[in-house]
Tab-separated table of C-alpha atoms in Angstrom:
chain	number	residue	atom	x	y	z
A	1	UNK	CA	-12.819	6.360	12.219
A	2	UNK	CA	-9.591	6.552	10.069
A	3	UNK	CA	-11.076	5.734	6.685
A	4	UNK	CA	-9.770	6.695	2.672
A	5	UNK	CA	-12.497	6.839	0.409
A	6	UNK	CA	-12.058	6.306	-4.085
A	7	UNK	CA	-15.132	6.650	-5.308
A	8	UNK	CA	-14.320	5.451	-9.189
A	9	UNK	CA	-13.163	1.965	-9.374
A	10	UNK	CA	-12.293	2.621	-13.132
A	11	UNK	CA	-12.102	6.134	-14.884
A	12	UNK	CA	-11.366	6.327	-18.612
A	13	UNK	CA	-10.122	9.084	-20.741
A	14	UNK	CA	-8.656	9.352	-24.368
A	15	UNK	CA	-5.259	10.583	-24.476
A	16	UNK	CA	-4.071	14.339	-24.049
A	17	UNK	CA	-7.469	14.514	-21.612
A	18	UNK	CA	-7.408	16.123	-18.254
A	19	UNK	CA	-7.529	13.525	-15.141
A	20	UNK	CA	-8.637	13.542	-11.784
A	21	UNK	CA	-8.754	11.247	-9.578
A	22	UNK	CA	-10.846	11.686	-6.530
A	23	UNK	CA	-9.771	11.064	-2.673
A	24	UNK	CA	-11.716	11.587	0.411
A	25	UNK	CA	-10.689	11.108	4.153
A	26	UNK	CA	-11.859	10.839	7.263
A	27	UNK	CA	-9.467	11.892	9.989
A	28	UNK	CA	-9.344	13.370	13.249
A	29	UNK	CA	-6.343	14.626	13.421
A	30	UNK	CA	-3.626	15.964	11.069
A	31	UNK	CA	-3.570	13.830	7.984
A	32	UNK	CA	-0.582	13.183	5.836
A	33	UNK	CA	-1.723	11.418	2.658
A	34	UNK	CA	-0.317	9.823	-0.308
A	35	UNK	CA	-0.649	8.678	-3.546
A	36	UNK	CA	0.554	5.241	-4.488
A	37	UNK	CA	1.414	3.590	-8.012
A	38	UNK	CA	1.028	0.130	-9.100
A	39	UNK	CA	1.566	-0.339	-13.435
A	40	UNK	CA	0.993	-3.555	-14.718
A	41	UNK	CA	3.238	-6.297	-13.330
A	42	UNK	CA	4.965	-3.760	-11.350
A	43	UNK	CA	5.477	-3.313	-7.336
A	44	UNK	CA	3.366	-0.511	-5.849
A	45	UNK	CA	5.519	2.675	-5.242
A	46	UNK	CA	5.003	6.043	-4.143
A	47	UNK	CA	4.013	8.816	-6.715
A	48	UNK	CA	3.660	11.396	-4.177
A	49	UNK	CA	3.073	12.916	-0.946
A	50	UNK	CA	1.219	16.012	0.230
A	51	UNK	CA	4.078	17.526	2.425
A	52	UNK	CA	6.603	17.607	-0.631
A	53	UNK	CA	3.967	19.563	-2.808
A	54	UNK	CA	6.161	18.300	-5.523
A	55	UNK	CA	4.637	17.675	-9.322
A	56	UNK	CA	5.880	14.194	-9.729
A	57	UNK	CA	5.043	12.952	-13.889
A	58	UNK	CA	2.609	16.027	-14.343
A	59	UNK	CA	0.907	14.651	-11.176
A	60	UNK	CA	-0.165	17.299	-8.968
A	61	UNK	CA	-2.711	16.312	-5.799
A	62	UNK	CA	-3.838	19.317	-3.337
A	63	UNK	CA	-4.758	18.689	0.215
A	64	UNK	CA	-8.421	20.396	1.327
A	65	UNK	CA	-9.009	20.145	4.515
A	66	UNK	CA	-12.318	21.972	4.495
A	67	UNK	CA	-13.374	19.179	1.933
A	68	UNK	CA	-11.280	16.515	3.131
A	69	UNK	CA	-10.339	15.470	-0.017
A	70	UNK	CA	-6.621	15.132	-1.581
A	71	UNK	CA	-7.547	14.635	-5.499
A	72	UNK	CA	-5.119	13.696	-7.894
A	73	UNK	CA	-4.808	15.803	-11.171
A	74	UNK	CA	-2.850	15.670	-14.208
A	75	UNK	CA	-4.022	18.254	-17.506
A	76	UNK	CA	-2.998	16.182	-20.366
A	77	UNK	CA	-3.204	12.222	-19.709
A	78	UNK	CA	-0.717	9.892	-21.171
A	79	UNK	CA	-0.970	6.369	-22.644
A	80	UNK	CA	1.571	5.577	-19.905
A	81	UNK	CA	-0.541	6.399	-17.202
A	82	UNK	CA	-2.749	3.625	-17.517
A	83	UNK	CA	-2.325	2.209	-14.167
A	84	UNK	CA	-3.978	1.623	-10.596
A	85	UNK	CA	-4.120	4.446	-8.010
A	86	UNK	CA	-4.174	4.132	-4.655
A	87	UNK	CA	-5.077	6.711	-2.198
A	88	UNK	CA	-3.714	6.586	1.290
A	89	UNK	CA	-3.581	7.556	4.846
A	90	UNK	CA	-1.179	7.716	7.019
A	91	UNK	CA	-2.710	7.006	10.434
A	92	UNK	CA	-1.050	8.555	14.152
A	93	UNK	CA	0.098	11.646	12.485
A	94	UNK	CA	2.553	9.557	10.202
A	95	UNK	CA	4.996	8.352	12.948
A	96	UNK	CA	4.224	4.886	12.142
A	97	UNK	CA	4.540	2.283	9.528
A	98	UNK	CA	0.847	2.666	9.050
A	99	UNK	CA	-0.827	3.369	5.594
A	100	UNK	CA	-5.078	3.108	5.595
A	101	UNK	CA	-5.255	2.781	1.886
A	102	UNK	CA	-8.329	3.365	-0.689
A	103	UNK	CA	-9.883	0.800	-2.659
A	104	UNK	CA	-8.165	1.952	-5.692
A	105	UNK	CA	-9.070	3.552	-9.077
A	106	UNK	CA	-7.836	1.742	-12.687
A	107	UNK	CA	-7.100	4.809	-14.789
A	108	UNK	CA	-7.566	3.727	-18.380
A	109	UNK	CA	-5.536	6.088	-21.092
A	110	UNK	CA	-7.025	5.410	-24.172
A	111	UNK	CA	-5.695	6.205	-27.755
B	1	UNK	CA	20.890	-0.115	-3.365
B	2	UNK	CA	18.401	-3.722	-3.526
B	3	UNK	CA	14.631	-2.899	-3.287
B	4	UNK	CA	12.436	-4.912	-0.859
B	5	UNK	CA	12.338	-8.566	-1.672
B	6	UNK	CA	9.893	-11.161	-0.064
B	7	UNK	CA	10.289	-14.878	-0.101
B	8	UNK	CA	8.302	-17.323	-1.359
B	9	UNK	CA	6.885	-15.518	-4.416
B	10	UNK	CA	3.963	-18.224	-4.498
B	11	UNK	CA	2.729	-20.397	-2.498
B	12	UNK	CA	-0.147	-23.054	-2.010
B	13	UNK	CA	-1.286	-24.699	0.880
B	14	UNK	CA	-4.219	-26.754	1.886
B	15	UNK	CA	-6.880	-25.593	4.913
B	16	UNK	CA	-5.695	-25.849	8.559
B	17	UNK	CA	-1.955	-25.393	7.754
B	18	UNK	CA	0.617	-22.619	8.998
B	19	UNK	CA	2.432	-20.472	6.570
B	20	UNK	CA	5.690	-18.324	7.485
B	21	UNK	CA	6.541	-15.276	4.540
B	22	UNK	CA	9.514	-13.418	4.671
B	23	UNK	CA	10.414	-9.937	3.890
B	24	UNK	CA	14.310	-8.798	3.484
B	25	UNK	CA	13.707	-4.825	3.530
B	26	UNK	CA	15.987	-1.886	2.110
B	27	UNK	CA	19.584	-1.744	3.848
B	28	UNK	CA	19.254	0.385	6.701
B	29	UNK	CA	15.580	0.481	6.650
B	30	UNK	CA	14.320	-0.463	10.167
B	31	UNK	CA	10.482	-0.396	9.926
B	32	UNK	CA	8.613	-3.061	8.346
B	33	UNK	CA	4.673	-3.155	7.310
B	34	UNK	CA	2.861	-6.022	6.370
B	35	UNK	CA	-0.395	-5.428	4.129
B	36	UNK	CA	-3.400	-8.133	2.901
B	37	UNK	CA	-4.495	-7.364	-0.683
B	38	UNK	CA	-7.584	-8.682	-1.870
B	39	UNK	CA	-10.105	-8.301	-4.922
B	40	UNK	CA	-13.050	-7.316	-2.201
B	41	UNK	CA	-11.461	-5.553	0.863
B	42	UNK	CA	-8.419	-4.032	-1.000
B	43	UNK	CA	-4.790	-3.461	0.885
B	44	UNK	CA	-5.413	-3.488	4.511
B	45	UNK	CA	-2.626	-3.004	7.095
B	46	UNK	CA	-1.796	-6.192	8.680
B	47	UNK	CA	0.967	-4.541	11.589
B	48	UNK	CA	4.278	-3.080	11.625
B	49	UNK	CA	7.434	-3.670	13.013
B	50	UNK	CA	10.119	-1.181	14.243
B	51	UNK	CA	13.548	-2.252	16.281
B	52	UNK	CA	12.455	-6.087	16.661
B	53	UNK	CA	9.047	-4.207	18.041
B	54	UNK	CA	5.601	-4.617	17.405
B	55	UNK	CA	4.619	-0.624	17.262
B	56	UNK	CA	1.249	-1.229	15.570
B	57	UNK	CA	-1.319	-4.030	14.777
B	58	UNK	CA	-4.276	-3.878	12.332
B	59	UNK	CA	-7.450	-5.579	12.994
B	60	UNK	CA	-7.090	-9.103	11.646
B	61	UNK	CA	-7.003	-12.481	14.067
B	62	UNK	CA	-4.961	-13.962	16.262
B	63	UNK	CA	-3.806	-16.393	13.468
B	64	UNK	CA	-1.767	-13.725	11.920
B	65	UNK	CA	1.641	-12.664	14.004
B	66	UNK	CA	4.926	-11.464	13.201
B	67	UNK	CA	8.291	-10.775	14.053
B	68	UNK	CA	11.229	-9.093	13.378
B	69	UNK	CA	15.081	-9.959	13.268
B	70	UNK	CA	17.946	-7.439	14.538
B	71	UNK	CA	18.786	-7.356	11.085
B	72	UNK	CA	15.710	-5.781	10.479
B	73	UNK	CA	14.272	-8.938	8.289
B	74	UNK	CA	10.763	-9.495	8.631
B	75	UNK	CA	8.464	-12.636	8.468
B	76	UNK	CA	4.986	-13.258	8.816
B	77	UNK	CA	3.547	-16.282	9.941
B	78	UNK	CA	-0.497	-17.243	8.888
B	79	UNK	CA	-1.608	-20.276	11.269
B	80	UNK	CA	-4.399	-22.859	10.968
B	81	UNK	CA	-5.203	-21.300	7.520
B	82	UNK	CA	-8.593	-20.743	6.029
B	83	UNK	CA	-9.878	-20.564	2.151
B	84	UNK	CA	-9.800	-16.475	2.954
B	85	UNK	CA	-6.753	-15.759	3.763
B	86	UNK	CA	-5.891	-16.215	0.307
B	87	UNK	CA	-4.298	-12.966	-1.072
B	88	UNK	CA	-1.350	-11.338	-2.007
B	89	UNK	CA	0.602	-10.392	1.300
B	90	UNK	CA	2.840	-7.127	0.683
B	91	UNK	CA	5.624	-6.099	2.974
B	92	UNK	CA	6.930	-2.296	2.901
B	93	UNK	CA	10.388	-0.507	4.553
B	94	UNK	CA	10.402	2.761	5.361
B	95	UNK	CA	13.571	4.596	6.690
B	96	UNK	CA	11.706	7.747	7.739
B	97	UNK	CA	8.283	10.377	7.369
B	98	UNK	CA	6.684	7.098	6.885
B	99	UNK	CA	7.687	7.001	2.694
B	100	UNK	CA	7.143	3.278	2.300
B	101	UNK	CA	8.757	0.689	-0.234
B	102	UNK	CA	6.937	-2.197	-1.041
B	103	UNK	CA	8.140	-5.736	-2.173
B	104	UNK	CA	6.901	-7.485	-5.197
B	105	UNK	CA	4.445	-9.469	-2.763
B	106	UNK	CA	4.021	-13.393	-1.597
B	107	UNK	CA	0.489	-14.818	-3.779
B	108	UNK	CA	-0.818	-17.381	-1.402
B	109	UNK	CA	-3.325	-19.529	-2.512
B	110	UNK	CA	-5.422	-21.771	0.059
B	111	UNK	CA	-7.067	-24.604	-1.087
């Protein structure tokens, strides 16, 4: 079963602390994951994908295969990263419109 | 270029009635995903549209359908409603390698 797993619903740091935010999957074939976005009273939007390897906001997120997991990581949180993160999967090898998202983590930045 | 936009932003209706959302996605964007977010099960994919086509379904009723326009304009229609189908209902365009925009959402409220 096709299934995107965030353990933490809320994670907390002080400002200027490393973050990570975990992701696991389960998928049988090749995954192609993401990480979504949503700030307060904002539309979700993409923050980045595992294909593009790019850093996107001092975002970084590494896909293990061995571990199935696709964590996202940033050294030195800001207060502006106080958000929710969403994990997800992109089901059929990512030739269709289909994300299989995680519940979600809040990530609190605290002063 | 315009982002995703979905009509009605809110909307209440009572038990037993239908409900038709629209989605207007990004110019030249032909696929169209329709998600269900909730407090307890989170975003879950409702079914996208590609070319005026059904291409995938999630696994929610019969009551839920779709449909697409050759304009690429989405709507959703919600019949013979019940007290849980009360969420916000996201649509998302993608033009290709499945990068998805989402609208600001429809909050329906069943009472």
């Amino acid at each position: 079963a096709q299934r995107v797993t965030q353990p933490e619903k809320l994670l907390s740091v002080f400002k200027g602390a490393p973050v990570e935010l975990k992701c696991n999957y389960s998928y049988s074939g090749s995954p192609e994951l993401f990480w979504y976005v949503q700030y307060s009273r904002q539309r979700l939007q993409l923050l980045l994908r595992h294909i593009s390897r790019e850093s996107i906001k001092g975002f970084t997120a590494d896909l293990n295969k061995g571990e199935t997991s696709f964590h996202l990581k940033k050294p030195f949180a800001q207060e502006e990263d106080s958000a929710m993160y969403y994990c997800a999967l992109s089901a059929d090898s990512g030739n269709t419109g289909k994300l299989i998202f995680g519940q979600g983590t809040t990530l609190q930045v605290k002063p | 270029k315009a982002g995703v936009t979905q009509t009605p932003r809110y909307l209440i209706k009572t038990r037993g009635q239908q409900v038709t959302l629209s989605c207007s996605p990004i110019s030249g964007h032909r696929s169209v995903s329709w998600y269900q977010q909730t407090p307890g099960q989170g975003l879950q994919f409702l079914f996208e549209y590609f070319s005026e086509t059904q291409r995938n379904k999630g696994n929610f009723p019969g009551r839920f359908s779709g449909r697409q326009f050759s304009n690429s304009r989405s709507e959703m229609n919600v019949s013979t409603l019940e007290l849980g189908d009360s969420a916000l209902y996201l649509c998302a365009s993608s033009l290709v390698n499945n990068e998805q925009f989402f609208g600001p959402g429809t909050r329906l409220t069943v009472l």
